[in-house]
Tab-separated table of N, CA and C in Angstrom:
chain	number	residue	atom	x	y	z
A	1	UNK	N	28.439	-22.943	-99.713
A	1	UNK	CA	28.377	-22.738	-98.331
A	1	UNK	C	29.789	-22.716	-97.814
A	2	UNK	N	30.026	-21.810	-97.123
A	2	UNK	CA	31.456	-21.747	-96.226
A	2	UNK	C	31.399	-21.948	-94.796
A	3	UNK	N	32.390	-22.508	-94.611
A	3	UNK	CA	32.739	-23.267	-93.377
A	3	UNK	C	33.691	-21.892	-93.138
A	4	UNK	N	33.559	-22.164	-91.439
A	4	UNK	CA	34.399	-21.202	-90.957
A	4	UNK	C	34.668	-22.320	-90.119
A	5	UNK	N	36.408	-22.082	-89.975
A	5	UNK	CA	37.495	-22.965	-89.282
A	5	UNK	C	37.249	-22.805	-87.996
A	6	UNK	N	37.598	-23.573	-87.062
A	6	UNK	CA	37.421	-23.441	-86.050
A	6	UNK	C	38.226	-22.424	-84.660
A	7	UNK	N	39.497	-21.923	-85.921
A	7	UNK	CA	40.084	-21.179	-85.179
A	7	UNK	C	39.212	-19.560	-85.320
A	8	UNK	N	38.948	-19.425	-86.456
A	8	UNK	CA	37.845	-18.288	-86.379
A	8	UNK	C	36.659	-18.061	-85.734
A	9	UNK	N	36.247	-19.458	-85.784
A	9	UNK	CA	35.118	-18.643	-84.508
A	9	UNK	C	35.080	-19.004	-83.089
A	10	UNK	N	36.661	-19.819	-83.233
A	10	UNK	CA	36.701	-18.992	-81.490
A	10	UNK	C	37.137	-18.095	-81.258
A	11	UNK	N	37.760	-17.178	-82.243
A	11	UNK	CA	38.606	-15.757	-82.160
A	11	UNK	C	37.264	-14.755	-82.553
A	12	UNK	N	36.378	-14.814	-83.200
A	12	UNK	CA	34.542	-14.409	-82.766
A	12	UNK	C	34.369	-13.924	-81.809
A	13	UNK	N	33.855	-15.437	-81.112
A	13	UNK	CA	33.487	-15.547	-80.059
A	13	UNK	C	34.369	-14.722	-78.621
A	14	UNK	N	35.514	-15.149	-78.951
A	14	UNK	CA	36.317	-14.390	-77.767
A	14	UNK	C	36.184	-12.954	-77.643
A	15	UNK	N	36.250	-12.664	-78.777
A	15	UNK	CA	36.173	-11.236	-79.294
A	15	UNK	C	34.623	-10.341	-79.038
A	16	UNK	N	33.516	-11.368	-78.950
A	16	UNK	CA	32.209	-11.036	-78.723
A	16	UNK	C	31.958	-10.787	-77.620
A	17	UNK	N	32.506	-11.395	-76.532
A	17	UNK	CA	32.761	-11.824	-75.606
A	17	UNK	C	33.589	-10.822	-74.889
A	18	UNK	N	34.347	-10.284	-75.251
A	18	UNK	CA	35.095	-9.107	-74.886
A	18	UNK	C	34.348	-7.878	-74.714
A	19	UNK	N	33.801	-7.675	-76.233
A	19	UNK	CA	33.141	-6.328	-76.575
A	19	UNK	C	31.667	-6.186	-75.233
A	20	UNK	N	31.354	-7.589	-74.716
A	20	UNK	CA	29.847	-7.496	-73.996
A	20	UNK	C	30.633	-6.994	-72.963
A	21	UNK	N	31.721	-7.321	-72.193
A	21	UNK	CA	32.411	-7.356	-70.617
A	21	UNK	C	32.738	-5.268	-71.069
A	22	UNK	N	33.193	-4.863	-72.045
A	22	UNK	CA	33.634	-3.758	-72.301
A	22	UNK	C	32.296	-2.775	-71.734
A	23	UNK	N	30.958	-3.275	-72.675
A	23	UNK	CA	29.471	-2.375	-72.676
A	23	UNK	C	29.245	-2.342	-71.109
A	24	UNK	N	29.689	-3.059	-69.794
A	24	UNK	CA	29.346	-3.618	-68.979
A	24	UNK	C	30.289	-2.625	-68.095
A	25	UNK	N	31.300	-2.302	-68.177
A	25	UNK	CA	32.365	-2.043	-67.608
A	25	UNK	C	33.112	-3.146	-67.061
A	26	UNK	N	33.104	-4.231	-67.292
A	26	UNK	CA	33.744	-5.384	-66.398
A	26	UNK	C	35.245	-5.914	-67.412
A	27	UNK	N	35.480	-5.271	-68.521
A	27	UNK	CA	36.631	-5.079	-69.488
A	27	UNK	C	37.713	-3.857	-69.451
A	28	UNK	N	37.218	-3.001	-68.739
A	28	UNK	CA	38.297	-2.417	-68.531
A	28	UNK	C	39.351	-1.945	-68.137
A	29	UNK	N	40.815	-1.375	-68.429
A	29	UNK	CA	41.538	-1.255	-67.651
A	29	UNK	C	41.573	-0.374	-66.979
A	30	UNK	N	41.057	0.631	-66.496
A	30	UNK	CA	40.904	1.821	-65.585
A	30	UNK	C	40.638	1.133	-63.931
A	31	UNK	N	40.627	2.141	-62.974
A	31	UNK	CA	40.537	1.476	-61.707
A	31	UNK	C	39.221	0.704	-61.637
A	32	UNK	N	39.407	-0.254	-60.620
A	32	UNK	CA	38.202	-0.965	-60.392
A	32	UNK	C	37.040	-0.052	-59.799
A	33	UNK	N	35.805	-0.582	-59.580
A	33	UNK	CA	34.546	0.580	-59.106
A	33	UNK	C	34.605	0.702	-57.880
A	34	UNK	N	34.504	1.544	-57.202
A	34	UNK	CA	34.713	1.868	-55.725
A	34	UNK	C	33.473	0.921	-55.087
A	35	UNK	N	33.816	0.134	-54.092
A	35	UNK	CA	32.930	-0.598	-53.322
A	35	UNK	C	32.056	0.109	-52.104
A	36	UNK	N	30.820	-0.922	-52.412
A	36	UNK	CA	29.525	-0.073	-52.554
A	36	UNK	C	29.978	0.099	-50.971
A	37	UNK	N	29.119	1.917	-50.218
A	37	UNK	CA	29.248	1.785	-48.926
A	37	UNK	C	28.375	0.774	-47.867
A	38	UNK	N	28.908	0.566	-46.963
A	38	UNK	CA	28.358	0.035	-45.978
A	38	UNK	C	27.388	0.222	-45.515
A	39	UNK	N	25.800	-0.463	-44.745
A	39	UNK	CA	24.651	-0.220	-44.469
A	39	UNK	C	25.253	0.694	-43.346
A	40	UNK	N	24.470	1.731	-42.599
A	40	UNK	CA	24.446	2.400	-41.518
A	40	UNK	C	23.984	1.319	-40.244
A	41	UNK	N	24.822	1.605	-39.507
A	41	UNK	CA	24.511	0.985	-38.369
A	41	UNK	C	22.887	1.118	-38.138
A	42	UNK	N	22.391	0.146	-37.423
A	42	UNK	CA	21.367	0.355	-36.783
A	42	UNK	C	21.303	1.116	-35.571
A	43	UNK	N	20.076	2.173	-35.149
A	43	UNK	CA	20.554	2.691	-34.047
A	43	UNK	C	20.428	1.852	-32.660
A	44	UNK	N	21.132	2.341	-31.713
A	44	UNK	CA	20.618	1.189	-30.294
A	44	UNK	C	19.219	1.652	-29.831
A	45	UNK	N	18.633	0.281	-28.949
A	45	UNK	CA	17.286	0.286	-28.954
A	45	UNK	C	17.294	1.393	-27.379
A	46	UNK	N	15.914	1.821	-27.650
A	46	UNK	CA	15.955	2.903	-26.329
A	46	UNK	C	15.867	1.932	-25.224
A	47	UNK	N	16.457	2.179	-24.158
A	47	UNK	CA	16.562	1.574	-23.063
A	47	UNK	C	15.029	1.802	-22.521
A	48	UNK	N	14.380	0.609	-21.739
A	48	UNK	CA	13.262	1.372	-20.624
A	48	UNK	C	13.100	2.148	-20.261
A	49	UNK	N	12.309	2.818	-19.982
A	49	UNK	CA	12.020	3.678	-18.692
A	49	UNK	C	12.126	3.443	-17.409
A	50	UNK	N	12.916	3.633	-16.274
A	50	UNK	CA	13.842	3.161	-14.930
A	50	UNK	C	11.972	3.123	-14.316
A	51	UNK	N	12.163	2.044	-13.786
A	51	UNK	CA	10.822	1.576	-12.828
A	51	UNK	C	10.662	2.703	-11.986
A	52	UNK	N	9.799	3.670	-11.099
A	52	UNK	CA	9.962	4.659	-9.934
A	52	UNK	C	9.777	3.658	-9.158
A	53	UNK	N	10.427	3.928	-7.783
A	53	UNK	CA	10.604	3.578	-6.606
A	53	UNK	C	8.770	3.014	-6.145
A	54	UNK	N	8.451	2.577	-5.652
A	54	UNK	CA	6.859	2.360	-5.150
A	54	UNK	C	6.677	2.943	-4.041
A	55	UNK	N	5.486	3.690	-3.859
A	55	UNK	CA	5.577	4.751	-2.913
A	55	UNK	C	4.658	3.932	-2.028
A	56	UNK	N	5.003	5.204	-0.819
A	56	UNK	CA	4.272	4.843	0.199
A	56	UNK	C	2.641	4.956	0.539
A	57	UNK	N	2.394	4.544	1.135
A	57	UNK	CA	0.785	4.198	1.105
A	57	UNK	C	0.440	5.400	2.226
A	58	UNK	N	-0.519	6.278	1.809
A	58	UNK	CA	-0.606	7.484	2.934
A	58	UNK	C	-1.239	6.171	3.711
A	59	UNK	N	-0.935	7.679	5.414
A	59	UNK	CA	-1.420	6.711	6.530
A	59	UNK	C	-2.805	6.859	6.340
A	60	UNK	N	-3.461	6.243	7.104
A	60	UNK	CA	-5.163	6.275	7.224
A	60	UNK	C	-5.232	7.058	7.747
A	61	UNK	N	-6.601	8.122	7.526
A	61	UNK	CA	-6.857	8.874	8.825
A	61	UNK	C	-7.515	8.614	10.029
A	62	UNK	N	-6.703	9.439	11.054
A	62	UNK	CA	-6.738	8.753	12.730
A	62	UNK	C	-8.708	8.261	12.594
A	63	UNK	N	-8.936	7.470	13.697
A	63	UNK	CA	-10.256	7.340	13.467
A	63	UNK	C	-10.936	8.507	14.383
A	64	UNK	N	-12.302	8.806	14.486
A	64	UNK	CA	-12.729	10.031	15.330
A	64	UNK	C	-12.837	9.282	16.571
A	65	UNK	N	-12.011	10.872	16.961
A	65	UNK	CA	-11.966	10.194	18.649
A	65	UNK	C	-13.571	9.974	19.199
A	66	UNK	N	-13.759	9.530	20.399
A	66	UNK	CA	-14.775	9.432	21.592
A	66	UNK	C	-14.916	10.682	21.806
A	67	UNK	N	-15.947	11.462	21.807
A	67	UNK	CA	-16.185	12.720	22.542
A	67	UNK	C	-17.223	12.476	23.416
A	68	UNK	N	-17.514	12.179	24.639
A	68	UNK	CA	-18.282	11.725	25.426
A	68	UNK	C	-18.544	13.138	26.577
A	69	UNK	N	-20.061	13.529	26.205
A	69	UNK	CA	-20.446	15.075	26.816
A	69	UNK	C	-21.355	14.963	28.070
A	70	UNK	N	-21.556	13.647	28.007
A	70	UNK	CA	-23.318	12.842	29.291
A	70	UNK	C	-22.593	13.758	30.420
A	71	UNK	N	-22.020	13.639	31.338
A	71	UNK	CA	-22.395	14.692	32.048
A	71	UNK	C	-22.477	16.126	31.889
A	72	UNK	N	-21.507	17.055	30.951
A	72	UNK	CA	-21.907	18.335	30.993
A	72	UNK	C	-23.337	18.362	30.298
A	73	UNK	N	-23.543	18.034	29.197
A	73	UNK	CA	-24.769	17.924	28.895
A	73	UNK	C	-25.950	18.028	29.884
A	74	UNK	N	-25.976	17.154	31.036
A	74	UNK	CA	-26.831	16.997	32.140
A	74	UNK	C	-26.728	18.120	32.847
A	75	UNK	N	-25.705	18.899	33.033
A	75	UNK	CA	-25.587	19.794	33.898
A	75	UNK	C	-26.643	21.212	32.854
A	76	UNK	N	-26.106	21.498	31.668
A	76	UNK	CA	-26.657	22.166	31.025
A	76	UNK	C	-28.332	22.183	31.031
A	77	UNK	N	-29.079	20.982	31.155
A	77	UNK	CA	-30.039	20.153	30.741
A	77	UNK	C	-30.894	20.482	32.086
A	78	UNK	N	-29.597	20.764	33.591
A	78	UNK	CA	-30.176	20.942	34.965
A	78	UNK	C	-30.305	22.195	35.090
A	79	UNK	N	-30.233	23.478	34.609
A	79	UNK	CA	-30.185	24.908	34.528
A	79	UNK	C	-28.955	25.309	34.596
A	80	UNK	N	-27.921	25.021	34.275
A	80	UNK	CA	-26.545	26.021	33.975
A	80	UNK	C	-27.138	26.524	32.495
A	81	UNK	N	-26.532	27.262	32.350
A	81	UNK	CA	-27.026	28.079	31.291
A	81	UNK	C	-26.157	28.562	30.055
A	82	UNK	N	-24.803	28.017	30.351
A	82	UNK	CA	-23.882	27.453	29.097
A	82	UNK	C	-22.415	26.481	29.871
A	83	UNK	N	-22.498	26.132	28.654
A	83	UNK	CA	-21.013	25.633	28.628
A	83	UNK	C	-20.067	25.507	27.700
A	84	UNK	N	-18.681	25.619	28.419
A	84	UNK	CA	-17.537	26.184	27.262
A	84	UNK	C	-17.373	24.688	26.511
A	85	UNK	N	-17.418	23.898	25.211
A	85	UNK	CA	-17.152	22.828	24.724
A	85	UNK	C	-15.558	22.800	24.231
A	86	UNK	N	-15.048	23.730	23.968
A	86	UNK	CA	-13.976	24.065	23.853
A	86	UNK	C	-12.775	23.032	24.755
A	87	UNK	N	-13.422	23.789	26.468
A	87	UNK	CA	-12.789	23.130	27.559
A	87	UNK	C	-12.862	21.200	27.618
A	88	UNK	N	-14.134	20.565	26.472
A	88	UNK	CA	-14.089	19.197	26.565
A	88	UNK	C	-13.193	18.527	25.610
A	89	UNK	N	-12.845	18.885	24.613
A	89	UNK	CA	-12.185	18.247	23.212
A	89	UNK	C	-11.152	17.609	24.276
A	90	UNK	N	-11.279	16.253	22.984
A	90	UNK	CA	-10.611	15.188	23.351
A	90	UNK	C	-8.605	15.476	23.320
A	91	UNK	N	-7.802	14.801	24.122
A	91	UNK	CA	-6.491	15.250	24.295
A	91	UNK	C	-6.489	15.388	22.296
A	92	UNK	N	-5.249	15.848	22.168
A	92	UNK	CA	-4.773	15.855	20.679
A	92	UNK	C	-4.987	16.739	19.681
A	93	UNK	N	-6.364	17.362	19.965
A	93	UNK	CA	-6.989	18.308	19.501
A	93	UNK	C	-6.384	19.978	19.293
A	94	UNK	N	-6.445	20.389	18.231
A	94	UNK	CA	-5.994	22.294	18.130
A	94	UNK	C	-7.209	22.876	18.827
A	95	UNK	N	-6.972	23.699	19.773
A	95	UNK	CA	-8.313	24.770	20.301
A	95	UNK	C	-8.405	25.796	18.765
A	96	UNK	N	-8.862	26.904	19.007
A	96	UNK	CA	-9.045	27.550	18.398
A	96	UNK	C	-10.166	27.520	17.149
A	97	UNK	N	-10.911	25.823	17.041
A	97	UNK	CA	-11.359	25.416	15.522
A	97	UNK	C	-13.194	25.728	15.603
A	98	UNK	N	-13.423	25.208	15.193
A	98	UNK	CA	-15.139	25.925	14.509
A	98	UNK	C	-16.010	24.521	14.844
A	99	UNK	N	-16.731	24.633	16.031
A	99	UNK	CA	-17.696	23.771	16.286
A	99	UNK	C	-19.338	23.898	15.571
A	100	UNK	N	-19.641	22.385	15.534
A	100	UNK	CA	-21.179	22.772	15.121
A	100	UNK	C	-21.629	21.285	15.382
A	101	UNK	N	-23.089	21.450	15.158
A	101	UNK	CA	-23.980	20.048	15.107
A	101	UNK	C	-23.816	19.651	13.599
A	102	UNK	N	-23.529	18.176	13.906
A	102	UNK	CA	-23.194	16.960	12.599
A	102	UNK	C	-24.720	16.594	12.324
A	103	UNK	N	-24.267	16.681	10.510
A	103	UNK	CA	-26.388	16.737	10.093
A	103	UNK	C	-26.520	14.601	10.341
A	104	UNK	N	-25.471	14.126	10.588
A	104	UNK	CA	-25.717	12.699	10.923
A	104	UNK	C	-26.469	12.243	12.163
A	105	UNK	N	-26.739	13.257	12.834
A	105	UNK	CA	-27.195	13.475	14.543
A	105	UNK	C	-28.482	14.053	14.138
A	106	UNK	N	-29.250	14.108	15.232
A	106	UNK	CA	-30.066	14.624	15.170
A	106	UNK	C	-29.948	16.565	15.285
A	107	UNK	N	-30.742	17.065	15.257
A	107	UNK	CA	-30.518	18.685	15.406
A	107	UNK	C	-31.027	19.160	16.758
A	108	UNK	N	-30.181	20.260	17.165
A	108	UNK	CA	-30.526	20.742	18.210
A	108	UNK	C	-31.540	20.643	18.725
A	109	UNK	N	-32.573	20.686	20.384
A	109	UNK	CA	-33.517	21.121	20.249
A	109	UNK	C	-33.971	22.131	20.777
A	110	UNK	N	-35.290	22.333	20.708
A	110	UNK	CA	-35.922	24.161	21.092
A	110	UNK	C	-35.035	24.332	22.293
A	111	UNK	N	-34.788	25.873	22.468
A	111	UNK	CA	-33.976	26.255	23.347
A	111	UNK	C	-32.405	25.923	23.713
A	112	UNK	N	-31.797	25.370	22.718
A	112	UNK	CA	-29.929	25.081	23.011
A	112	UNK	C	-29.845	25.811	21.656
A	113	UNK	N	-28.447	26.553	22.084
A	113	UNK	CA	-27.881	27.105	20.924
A	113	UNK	C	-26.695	26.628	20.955
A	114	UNK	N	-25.665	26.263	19.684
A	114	UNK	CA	-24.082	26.228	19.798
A	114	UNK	C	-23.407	27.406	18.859
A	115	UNK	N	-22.529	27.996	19.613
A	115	UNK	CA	-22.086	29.105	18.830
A	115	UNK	C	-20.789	28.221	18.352
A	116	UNK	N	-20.355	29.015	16.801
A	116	UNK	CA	-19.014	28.475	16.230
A	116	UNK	C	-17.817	28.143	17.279
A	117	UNK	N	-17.599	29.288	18.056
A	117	UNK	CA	-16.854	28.772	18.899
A	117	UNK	C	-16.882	28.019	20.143
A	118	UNK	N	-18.028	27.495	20.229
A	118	UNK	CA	-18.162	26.152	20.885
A	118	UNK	C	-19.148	26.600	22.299
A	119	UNK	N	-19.832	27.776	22.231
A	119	UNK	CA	-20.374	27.897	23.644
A	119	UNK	C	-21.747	27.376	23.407
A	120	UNK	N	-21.997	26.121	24.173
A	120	UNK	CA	-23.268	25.795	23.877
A	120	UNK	C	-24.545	26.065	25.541
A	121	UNK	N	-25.463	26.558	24.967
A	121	UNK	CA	-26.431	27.952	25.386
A	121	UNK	C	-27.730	27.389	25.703
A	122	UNK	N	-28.365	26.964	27.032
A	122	UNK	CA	-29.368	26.801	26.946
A	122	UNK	C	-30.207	28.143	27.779
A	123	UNK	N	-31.507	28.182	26.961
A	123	UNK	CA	-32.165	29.378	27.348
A	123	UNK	C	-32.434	29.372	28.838
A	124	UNK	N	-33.033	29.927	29.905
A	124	UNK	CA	-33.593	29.919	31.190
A	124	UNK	C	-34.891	29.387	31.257
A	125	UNK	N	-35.244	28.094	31.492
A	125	UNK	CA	-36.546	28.093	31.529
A	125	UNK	C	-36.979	26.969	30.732
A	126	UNK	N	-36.096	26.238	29.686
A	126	UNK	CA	-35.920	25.728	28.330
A	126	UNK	C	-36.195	24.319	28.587
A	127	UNK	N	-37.322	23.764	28.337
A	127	UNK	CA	-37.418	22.316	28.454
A	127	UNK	C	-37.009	21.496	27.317
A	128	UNK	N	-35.469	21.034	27.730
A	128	UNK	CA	-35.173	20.592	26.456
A	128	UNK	C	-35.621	18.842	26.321
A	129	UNK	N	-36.032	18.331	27.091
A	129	UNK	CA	-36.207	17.080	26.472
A	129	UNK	C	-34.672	15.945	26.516
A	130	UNK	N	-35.098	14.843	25.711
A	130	UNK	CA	-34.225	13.784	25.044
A	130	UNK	C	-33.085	14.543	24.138
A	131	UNK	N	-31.794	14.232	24.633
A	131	UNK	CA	-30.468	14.430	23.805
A	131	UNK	C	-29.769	13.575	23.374
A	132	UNK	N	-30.233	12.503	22.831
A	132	UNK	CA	-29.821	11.120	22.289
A	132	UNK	C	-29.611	11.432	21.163
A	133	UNK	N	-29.035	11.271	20.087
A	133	UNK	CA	-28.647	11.262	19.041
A	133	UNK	C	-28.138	12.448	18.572
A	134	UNK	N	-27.759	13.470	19.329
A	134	UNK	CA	-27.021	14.424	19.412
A	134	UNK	C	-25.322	14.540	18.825
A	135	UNK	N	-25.137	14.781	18.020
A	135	UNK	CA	-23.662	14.738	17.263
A	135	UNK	C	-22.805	16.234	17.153
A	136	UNK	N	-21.907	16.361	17.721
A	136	UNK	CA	-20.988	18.049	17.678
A	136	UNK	C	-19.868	17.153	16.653
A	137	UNK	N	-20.055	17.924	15.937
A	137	UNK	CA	-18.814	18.287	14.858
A	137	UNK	C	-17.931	19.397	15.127
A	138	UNK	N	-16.634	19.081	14.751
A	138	UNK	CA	-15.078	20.513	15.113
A	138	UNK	C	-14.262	20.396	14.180
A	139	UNK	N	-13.760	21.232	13.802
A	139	UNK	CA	-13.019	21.644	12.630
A	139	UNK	C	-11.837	22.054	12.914
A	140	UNK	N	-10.259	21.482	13.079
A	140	UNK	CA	-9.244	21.828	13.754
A	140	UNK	C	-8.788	23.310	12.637
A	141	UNK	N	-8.287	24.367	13.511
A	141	UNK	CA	-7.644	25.457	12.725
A	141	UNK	C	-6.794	25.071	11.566
């Protein structure tokens, strides 16, 4: 059996030891390995979306005026034999618009007519009765 001195197998070993760092690249003399690149920035986060302003609240619409007809009505009711409704609309009102009976009212009765443009027509002779629940609807131009 042979002994190997101790200066031999640390000159082995060193030597073994060399040859692994060589297979590795970490033995050689050539330039060192170029260092690895840098992660990419992260991108910046998207900003919000800018709040919009809060809008305004439409106005309400006006409420319906009072159209109060008790006397021409009566006169119509006494034998006049029309009247212009046109001439009653409440201040504020556009002339020119399209009158009629509101189906929330009751409906005309025998013998009154209302034309679109507001001439309301009782026949000669025309017993019209009770006008209570009577409703004119207008339609501004």
């Amino acid at each position: 059996m042979s002994l190997i001195s101790r200066r031999s197998f640390l000159t082995v070993s060193v030597a073994g030891q060399a040859l692994g760092l060589a297979a590795c690249g970490g033995g050689s003399a050539g330039s060192p390995p170029a260092p690895a690149p840098l992660p990419a920035p992260a991108p910046a986060p998207v900003p919000p979306a800018p709040i919009p302003p809060p809008t305004a609240t439409p106005a309400p619409p006006p409420a319906a005026a009072d159209w109060n007809l008790g006397p021409a009505l009566y006169l119509v009711a006494n034998g006049q034999v029309s009247l212009d409704l046109a001439t009653s609309l409440p201040s504020g009102y556009a002339k020119g618009g399209v009158f009629g009976v509101d189906a929330s009212g009751t409906p005309l009765p025998a013998g009154l007519t209302l034309t679109p443009a507001g001439l309301l027509s009782a026949e000669p002779g025309a017993s019209l009765g009770s006008l209570a629940g009577l409703v004119f609807s207008y339609q501004e131009p």
